[in-house]
Amino acid sequence: MKKLANFIVEKKYVMLFLFLVFAISSFFLSKKVEINYDISKYLPNDSEVKTGLDIMDKEFPSDTSSFRIMFKNLSDKEKNSIYGELKEDADIKEVNKKEKDEYTLYEITAYESKESKRANDTYKEVIKKYKDYEFTTDGDLASRNTEIITTFTLVAAIGFGTIILIVMCDSVVEVFLFLFTILIAVLLNKGTNIIFSSVSSITDSISAILQLALSMDYSIILMNRYN
């Protein structure tokens, strides 16, 4: 271990360059990692739930997916206009409209399963098209496209982590050093997931925060020990 440590210190610029190259490569590779949103795929093959799901898919195959979008305080003109636009969408198989009080609900059936790119693109296009309206969504495709950990949560975690590092570290340089190395580790972790056929959506969402939480205290301990 001492020889390895000496080698890393002697070749520090080479090691830094290599890690930067790997990190940048991992950033682009992470975009190509297949994300699995079907948690049932992790069930044992001999489990009753897995067997039941397989039989259901075989006997009642589904080539569609769905989601619901509920608007608030639409005028009659807007209700009819949105309904007409959804009906004319080539990627939407069926649309049903329901009204109650100030709410208008559209039940949308899209072509292909919730795992398909076409179905998910349909959902994203609808959400983007009506982003200026007040609405709520749910259903297969809504769940499929909902962030498990929101951007705000991630930013808040990094912010609190930075505050803790500022309090615990003797130098501001150490704070940026820790954050930089943790960022490199996160990129490497996400990029190297390309070796797997797929990665759970839950794992993909929480891995960065887990690495930040688990690495921070060890980084402080190692730096103190080094000093």
C-alpha positions as a LaTeX table, in Angstrom:
\begin{tabular}{lrrr}
\hline
Residue & $x$ (\AA) & $y$ (\AA) & $z$ (\AA) \\
\hline
Met1 & 0.00 & 0.00 & 0.00 \\
Lys2 & 2.88 & 2.36 & 0.77 \\
Lys3 & 4.39 & 1.77 & $-2.67$ \\
Leu4 & 1.03 & 2.42 & $-4.29$ \\
Ala5 & 0.58 & 5.63 & $-2.26$ \\
Asn6 & 4.07 & 6.81 & $-3.23$ \\
Phe7 & 3.36 & 6.05 & $-6.90$ \\
Ile8 & 0.11 & 8.05 & $-6.82$ \\
Val9 & 1.85 & 11.02 & $-5.16$ \\
Glu10 & 4.76 & 10.94 & $-7.62$ \\
Lys11 & 2.42 & 10.73 & $-10.62$ \\
Lys12 & $-0.17$ & 13.12 & $-9.19$ \\
Tyr13 & $-0.63$ & 15.14 & $-12.37$ \\
Val14 & $-1.00$ & 12.03 & $-14.49$ \\
Met15 & $-3.52$ & 10.60 & $-12.03$ \\
Leu16 & $-5.47$ & 13.87 & $-11.98$ \\
Phe17 & $-5.54$ & 13.96 & $-15.78$ \\
Leu18 & $-6.71$ & 10.33 & $-16.00$ \\
Phe19 & $-9.48$ & 10.84 & $-13.45$ \\
Leu20 & $-10.68$ & 13.97 & $-15.23$ \\
Val21 & $-10.80$ & 12.07 & $-18.53$ \\
Phe22 & $-12.66$ & 9.18 & $-16.89$ \\
Ala23 & $-15.08$ & 11.58 & $-15.18$ \\
Ile24 & $-15.90$ & 13.45 & $-18.40$ \\
Ser25 & $-16.33$ & 10.15 & $-20.25$ \\
Ser26 & $-18.56$ & 8.85 & $-17.45$ \\
Phe27 & $-20.75$ & 11.94 & $-17.72$ \\
Phe28 & $-21.59$ & 11.12 & $-21.34$ \\
Leu29 & $-21.83$ & 7.37 & $-20.66$ \\
Ser30 & $-24.33$ & 8.00 & $-17.84$ \\
Lys31 & $-26.77$ & 9.39 & $-20.43$ \\
Lys32 & $-26.76$ & 6.02 & $-22.19$ \\
Val33 & $-27.40$ & 3.89 & $-19.08$ \\
Glu34 & $-30.70$ & 2.01 & $-19.34$ \\
Ile35 & $-32.95$ & 2.98 & $-16.43$ \\
Asn36 & $-35.40$ & 0.32 & $-15.23$ \\
Tyr37 & $-38.67$ & 1.65 & $-13.82$ \\
Asp38 & $-40.27$ & $-1.79$ & $-13.40$ \\
Ile39 & $-39.38$ & $-2.82$ & $-9.85$ \\
Ser40 & $-41.05$ & $-6.22$ & $-10.35$ \\
Lys41 & $-38.06$ & $-7.26$ & $-12.48$ \\
Tyr42 & $-36.03$ & $-7.57$ & $-9.28$ \\
Leu43 & $-38.38$ & $-10.17$ & $-7.79$ \\
Pro44 & $-37.12$ & $-13.78$ & $-7.62$ \\
Asn45 & $-38.32$ & $-15.83$ & $-10.61$ \\
Asp46 & $-39.98$ & $-18.37$ & $-8.30$ \\
Ser47 & $-41.93$ & $-15.81$ & $-6.23$ \\
Glu48 & $-45.72$ & $-15.95$ & $-6.42$ \\
Val49 & $-45.99$ & $-12.27$ & $-7.29$ \\
Lys50 & $-43.52$ & $-12.62$ & $-10.17$ \\
Thr51 & $-45.28$ & $-15.72$ & $-11.47$ \\
Gly52 & $-48.66$ & $-13.99$ & $-11.29$ \\
Leu53 & $-47.39$ & $-10.92$ & $-13.14$ \\
Asp54 & $-45.85$ & $-13.06$ & $-15.89$ \\
Ile55 & $-49.11$ & $-14.95$ & $-16.37$ \\
Met56 & $-51.09$ & $-11.70$ & $-16.46$ \\
Asp57 & $-48.76$ & $-10.18$ & $-19.08$ \\
Lys58 & $-49.00$ & $-13.34$ & $-21.18$ \\
Glu59 & $-52.77$ & $-13.76$ & $-20.99$ \\
Phe60 & $-53.67$ & $-10.06$ & $-21.09$ \\
Pro61 & $-50.89$ & $-8.30$ & $-23.04$ \\
Ser62 & $-51.16$ & $-4.52$ & $-23.12$ \\
Asp63 & $-49.95$ & $-2.38$ & $-25.99$ \\
Thr64 & $-51.10$ & 0.88 & $-24.41$ \\
Ser65 & $-50.36$ & 3.06 & $-21.40$ \\
Ser66 & $-52.26$ & 5.88 & $-19.76$ \\
Phe67 & $-52.19$ & 8.98 & $-17.64$ \\
Arg68 & $-54.67$ & 11.54 & $-16.36$ \\
Ile69 & $-54.30$ & 15.29 & $-16.38$ \\
Met70 & $-56.63$ & 17.49 & $-14.34$ \\
Phe71 & $-56.92$ & 21.22 & $-15.00$ \\
Lys72 & $-58.38$ & 23.84 & $-12.70$ \\
Asn73 & $-60.51$ & 26.85 & $-13.62$ \\
Leu74 & $-60.68$ & 26.33 & $-17.38$ \\
Ser75 & $-63.15$ & 28.32 & $-19.43$ \\
Asp76 & $-65.60$ & 26.45 & $-21.66$ \\
Lys77 & $-63.60$ & 27.49 & $-24.69$ \\
Glu78 & $-60.34$ & 26.17 & $-23.16$ \\
Lys79 & $-62.00$ & 22.88 & $-22.18$ \\
Asn80 & $-63.19$ & 22.22 & $-25.72$ \\
Ser81 & $-59.95$ & 23.46 & $-27.27$ \\
Ile82 & $-57.76$ & 21.16 & $-25.14$ \\
Tyr83 & $-60.07$ & 18.23 & $-25.73$ \\
Gly84 & $-59.91$ & 18.78 & $-29.49$ \\
Glu85 & $-56.13$ & 19.11 & $-29.48$ \\
Leu86 & $-55.70$ & 15.88 & $-27.51$ \\
Lys87 & $-58.12$ & 14.03 & $-29.79$ \\
Glu88 & $-56.18$ & 15.11 & $-32.87$ \\
Asp89 & $-52.81$ & 14.02 & $-31.47$ \\
Ala90 & $-51.55$ & 11.12 & $-33.59$ \\
Asp91 & $-49.79$ & 9.52 & $-30.61$ \\
Ile92 & $-52.90$ & 9.48 & $-28.42$ \\
Lys93 & $-55.24$ & 6.55 & $-28.87$ \\
Glu94 & $-58.18$ & 7.71 & $-26.76$ \\
Val95 & $-59.27$ & 10.70 & $-24.67$ \\
Asn96 & $-62.12$ & 10.91 & $-22.16$ \\
Lys97 & $-63.21$ & 14.15 & $-20.54$ \\
Lys98 & $-64.89$ & 14.57 & $-17.16$ \\
Glu99 & $-65.97$ & 17.74 & $-15.38$ \\
Lys100 & $-66.78$ & 18.53 & $-11.76$ \\
Asp101 & $-67.01$ & 21.98 & $-10.19$ \\
Glu102 & $-63.95$ & 23.98 & $-11.30$ \\
Tyr103 & $-61.97$ & 20.88 & $-12.33$ \\
Thr104 & $-61.67$ & 19.26 & $-15.76$ \\
Leu105 & $-60.15$ & 15.79 & $-16.03$ \\
Tyr106 & $-58.79$ & 14.26 & $-19.23$ \\
Glu107 & $-58.10$ & 10.51 & $-19.21$ \\
Ile108 & $-55.55$ & 9.84 & $-21.93$ \\
Thr109 & $-54.58$ & 6.48 & $-23.43$ \\
Ala110 & $-51.30$ & 6.48 & $-25.37$ \\
Tyr111 & $-50.06$ & 3.97 & $-27.89$ \\
Glu112 & $-47.48$ & 1.41 & $-26.69$ \\
Ser113 & $-46.51$ & 0.40 & $-23.15$ \\
Lys114 & $-45.20$ & 2.72 & $-20.44$ \\
Glu115 & $-41.65$ & 1.47 & $-21.07$ \\
Ser116 & $-41.68$ & 2.64 & $-24.70$ \\
Lys117 & $-40.06$ & 5.87 & $-25.83$ \\
Arg118 & $-43.12$ & 6.82 & $-27.89$ \\
Ala119 & $-45.49$ & 6.69 & $-24.91$ \\
Asn120 & $-43.17$ & 8.67 & $-22.68$ \\
Asp121 & $-42.55$ & 11.26 & $-25.37$ \\
Thr122 & $-46.34$ & 11.63 & $-25.69$ \\
Tyr123 & $-46.63$ & 12.36 & $-21.96$ \\
Lys124 & $-43.76$ & 14.88 & $-22.03$ \\
Glu125 & $-45.20$ & 16.68 & $-25.04$ \\
Val126 & $-48.61$ & 17.07 & $-23.38$ \\
Ile127 & $-47.05$ & 18.37 & $-20.16$ \\
Lys128 & $-44.87$ & 20.80 & $-22.10$ \\
Lys129 & $-47.77$ & 22.00 & $-24.24$ \\
Tyr130 & $-49.93$ & 22.95 & $-21.25$ \\
Lys131 & $-47.18$ & 24.09 & $-18.87$ \\
Asp132 & $-48.79$ & 27.52 & $-18.51$ \\
Tyr133 & $-51.98$ & 25.99 & $-17.05$ \\
Glu134 & $-52.61$ & 24.86 & $-13.49$ \\
Phe135 & $-52.83$ & 21.06 & $-13.59$ \\
Thr136 & $-52.04$ & 17.78 & $-11.82$ \\
Thr137 & $-51.14$ & 14.43 & $-13.39$ \\
Asp138 & $-51.17$ & 10.80 & $-12.32$ \\
Gly139 & $-51.20$ & 7.34 & $-13.90$ \\
Asp140 & $-48.63$ & 4.95 & $-15.41$ \\
Leu141 & $-46.76$ & 7.49 & $-17.50$ \\
Ala142 & $-46.91$ & 10.18 & $-14.81$ \\
Ser143 & $-45.27$ & 7.82 & $-12.29$ \\
Arg144 & $-42.75$ & 6.78 & $-14.91$ \\
Asn145 & $-41.63$ & 10.38 & $-15.43$ \\
Thr146 & $-41.79$ & 11.65 & $-11.86$ \\
Glu147 & $-38.45$ & 12.42 & $-10.21$ \\
Ile148 & $-37.89$ & 10.32 & $-7.09$ \\
Ile149 & $-35.60$ & 13.00 & $-5.72$ \\
Thr150 & $-36.38$ & 16.50 & $-6.96$ \\
Thr151 & $-33.78$ & 19.01 & $-8.11$ \\
Phe152 & $-34.61$ & 21.19 & $-5.08$ \\
Thr153 & $-33.86$ & 18.28 & $-2.72$ \\
Leu154 & $-30.53$ & 17.63 & $-4.43$ \\
Val155 & $-29.53$ & 21.30 & $-4.30$ \\
Ala156 & $-30.58$ & 21.51 & $-0.64$ \\
Ala157 & $-28.51$ & 18.42 & 0.22 \\
Ile158 & $-25.43$ & 19.87 & $-1.48$ \\
Gly159 & $-26.02$ & 23.21 & 0.25 \\
Phe160 & $-26.29$ & 21.69 & 3.74 \\
Gly161 & $-23.28$ & 19.48 & 3.00 \\
Thr162 & $-21.24$ & 22.53 & 2.02 \\
Ile163 & $-22.23$ & 24.32 & 5.24 \\
Ile164 & $-21.15$ & 21.31 & 7.31 \\
Leu165 & $-17.82$ & 21.17 & 5.48 \\
Ile166 & $-17.21$ & 24.89 & 6.04 \\
Val167 & $-17.82$ & 24.44 & 9.78 \\
Met168 & $-15.75$ & 21.26 & 10.11 \\
Cys169 & $-12.79$ & 22.11 & 7.88 \\
Asp170 & $-9.81$ & 24.28 & 8.77 \\
Ser171 & $-9.48$ & 25.71 & 5.28 \\
Val172 & $-11.89$ & 26.81 & 2.56 \\
Val173 & $-9.67$ & 24.98 & 0.08 \\
Glu174 & $-10.54$ & 21.70 & 1.80 \\
Val175 & $-14.25$ & 22.35 & 1.22 \\
Phe176 & $-13.83$ & 22.67 & $-2.55$ \\
Leu177 & $-11.39$ & 19.77 & $-2.57$ \\
Phe178 & $-13.93$ & 17.47 & $-0.90$ \\
Leu179 & $-16.79$ & 18.59 & $-3.15$ \\
Phe180 & $-14.62$ & 18.18 & $-6.24$ \\
Thr181 & $-13.53$ & 14.64 & $-5.36$ \\
Ile182 & $-17.09$ & 13.62 & $-4.44$ \\
Leu183 & $-18.32$ & 15.01 & $-7.78$ \\
Ile184 & $-15.69$ & 12.95 & $-9.60$ \\
Ala185 & $-16.79$ & 9.86 & $-7.65$ \\
Val186 & $-20.46$ & 10.44 & $-8.50$ \\
Leu187 & $-19.67$ & 10.82 & $-12.21$ \\
Leu188 & $-17.54$ & 7.66 & $-12.21$ \\
Asn189 & $-20.26$ & 5.74 & $-10.40$ \\
Lys190 & $-23.01$ & 6.79 & $-12.78$ \\
Gly191 & $-20.91$ & 6.31 & $-15.90$ \\
Thr192 & $-19.64$ & 2.85 & $-15.04$ \\
Asn193 & $-23.24$ & 1.66 & $-14.65$ \\
Ile194 & $-23.09$ & 1.24 & $-18.42$ \\
Ile195 & $-21.67$ & $-2.25$ & $-17.79$ \\
Phe196 & $-25.08$ & $-3.36$ & $-16.47$ \\
Ser197 & $-28.05$ & $-4.18$ & $-18.67$ \\
Ser198 & $-30.14$ & $-1.73$ & $-16.61$ \\
Val199 & $-30.12$ & 0.17 & $-13.33$ \\
Ser200 & $-33.07$ & 0.70 & $-11.00$ \\
Ser201 & $-34.65$ & 4.14 & $-11.21$ \\
Ile202 & $-34.46$ & 4.36 & $-7.41$ \\
Thr203 & $-30.74$ & 3.59 & $-7.38$ \\
Asp204 & $-30.09$ & 6.08 & $-10.16$ \\
Ser205 & $-31.97$ & 8.82 & $-8.32$ \\
Ile206 & $-30.51$ & 8.46 & $-4.83$ \\
Ser207 & $-26.93$ & 7.40 & $-5.63$ \\
Ala208 & $-25.55$ & 10.95 & $-5.76$ \\
Ile209 & $-27.00$ & 11.98 & $-2.39$ \\
Leu210 & $-25.91$ & 8.68 & $-0.82$ \\
Gln211 & $-22.35$ & 9.21 & $-2.02$ \\
Leu212 & $-22.36$ & 12.77 & $-0.70$ \\
Ala213 & $-23.68$ & 11.65 & 2.69 \\
Leu214 & $-21.41$ & 8.63 & 3.06 \\
Ser215 & $-18.25$ & 10.22 & 1.68 \\
Met216 & $-18.31$ & 13.53 & 3.53 \\
Asp217 & $-17.52$ & 12.29 & 7.03 \\
Tyr218 & $-14.80$ & 9.90 & 5.80 \\
Ser219 & $-13.25$ & 12.75 & 3.82 \\
Ile220 & $-13.03$ & 14.87 & 6.96 \\
Ile221 & $-11.55$ & 11.99 & 8.99 \\
Leu222 & $-8.96$ & 11.21 & 6.31 \\
Met223 & $-7.94$ & 14.86 & 5.98 \\
Asn224 & $-7.56$ & 15.22 & 9.74 \\
Arg225 & $-5.50$ & 12.03 & 9.84 \\
Tyr226 & $-3.32$ & 13.26 & 6.99 \\
Asn227 & $-2.74$ & 16.58 & 8.73 \\
\hline
\end{tabular}
